[in-house]
Amino acid sequence: MESGSETPAAGGGGGGDRVLGGAPARLPGLDFYEWSRGLHPARLAALYELVVVAGDDFWVPSLVAELQALGVEAVHYPLRADDAPTVYSALGVAGLLAGARRAAVVDAGPGALLAALHALVNLGYSLSDVAGVGLVERLTSPLHYRLLVLLDSLRGAGVDLSAEAERCRTAALTGGDAAASDRILIAFDLERGIPRLAGCAARLYLGDGCPELEEVLDALDPHGEGGVAVAALERLHGRLVLHVGCRFMPRGDPCLRERAALAEAARLLSSRGPPVEPGEILYPEEAACIAYGDGYPCT
């Protein structure tokens, strides 16, 4: 969108097709704006009953405050473009968007994820539908794509995403249980590479547990610090190799505990099936690209 324009990049709240990432997109109930200096708060307040501003730029809180002063429900979703919300926060923000007759997302970085969540959770789009309207290519992190793949899988396992979105609305901004979210996501990483673990993530989400994986998940977070963000399985010359994405690595942490956890998790997985070799400690996005690069355009 060119600076000064107020045309939504995608939407359906205004009753027509918009263009998103070069592909026609129709998202009923939601308009999607890329931030520009020509985006006037008064105009947004006149059009929408809910505006969610996604991003962590310094100016976002002042925009939200101005919208609130104009009488519109405005929410700051403070997500960095290279980070990902918890499963519960993602469902919760979809629930917020579903609860408004006319809603808009103002994108200050990761806003395409919110539009994709609306399409997947509220509109019932399949993952391929979400990709087809150009939303996957606009995601700013493979961690966002991983979250969409998980939610699509949960729906395939019989989870009612719309009902869960309503239930999780209070977690939209608080995040909910971050440790439980990590366990679900890591279980999903592992089940994608080890067929005997299929369904573990859904069972964990539903609170039923997954005994065959619990010890491995405990091994990956022995101190409750949440250092392991991603567990990526890779086939290399016939060998199955486990890498982990360390949440502390971008801070310069050597992730020594996570290295030990990786070795123990690989040992436990090997004791219950085909050999799994410990691989590398990576940035979370690097690990997510290994695990989900078949559907996300990692560069």
PDB file of C-alpha atoms in Angstrom, residues 40-42 44-45 51 61-75:
ATOM      1  CA  HIS A  40      -5.941   8.541   9.872  1.00  0.00           C
ATOM      2  CA  PRO A  41      -7.247   7.363  13.256  1.00  0.00           C
ATOM      3  CA  ALA A  42     -10.497   9.313  12.846  1.00  0.00           C
ATOM      4  CA  LEU A  44     -10.596   4.087  11.314  1.00  0.00           C
ATOM      5  CA  ALA A  45     -12.778   5.075  14.257  1.00  0.00           C
ATOM      6  CA  VAL A  51      -9.130  -2.067  15.612  1.00  0.00           C
ATOM      7  CA  PRO A  61       0.622   2.703  21.993  1.00  0.00           C
ATOM      8  CA  SER A  62      -0.045   6.331  21.048  1.00  0.00           C
ATOM      9  CA  LEU A  63      -2.093   5.253  18.010  1.00  0.00           C
ATOM     10  CA  VAL A  64      -4.109   2.875  20.183  1.00  0.00           C
ATOM     11  CA  ALA A  65      -4.684   5.624  22.773  1.00  0.00           C
ATOM     12  CA  GLU A  66      -5.855   8.031  20.074  1.00  0.00           C
ATOM     13  CA  LEU A  67      -8.293   5.467  18.694  1.00  0.00           C
ATOM     14  CA  GLN A  68      -9.628   4.788  22.185  1.00  0.00           C
ATOM     15  CA  ALA A  69     -10.117   8.520  22.752  1.00  0.00           C
ATOM     16  CA  LEU A  70     -12.239   8.552  19.596  1.00  0.00           C
ATOM     17  CA  GLY A  71     -14.520   5.937  21.109  1.00  0.00           C
ATOM     18  CA  VAL A  72     -13.436   2.833  19.216  1.00  0.00           C
ATOM     19  CA  GLU A  73     -12.334  -0.385  20.903  1.00  0.00           C
ATOM     20  CA  ALA A  74      -8.625  -0.455  20.102  1.00  0.00           C
ATOM     21  CA  VAL A  75      -6.229  -3.197  21.143  1.00  0.00           C
TER      22      VAL A  75
END
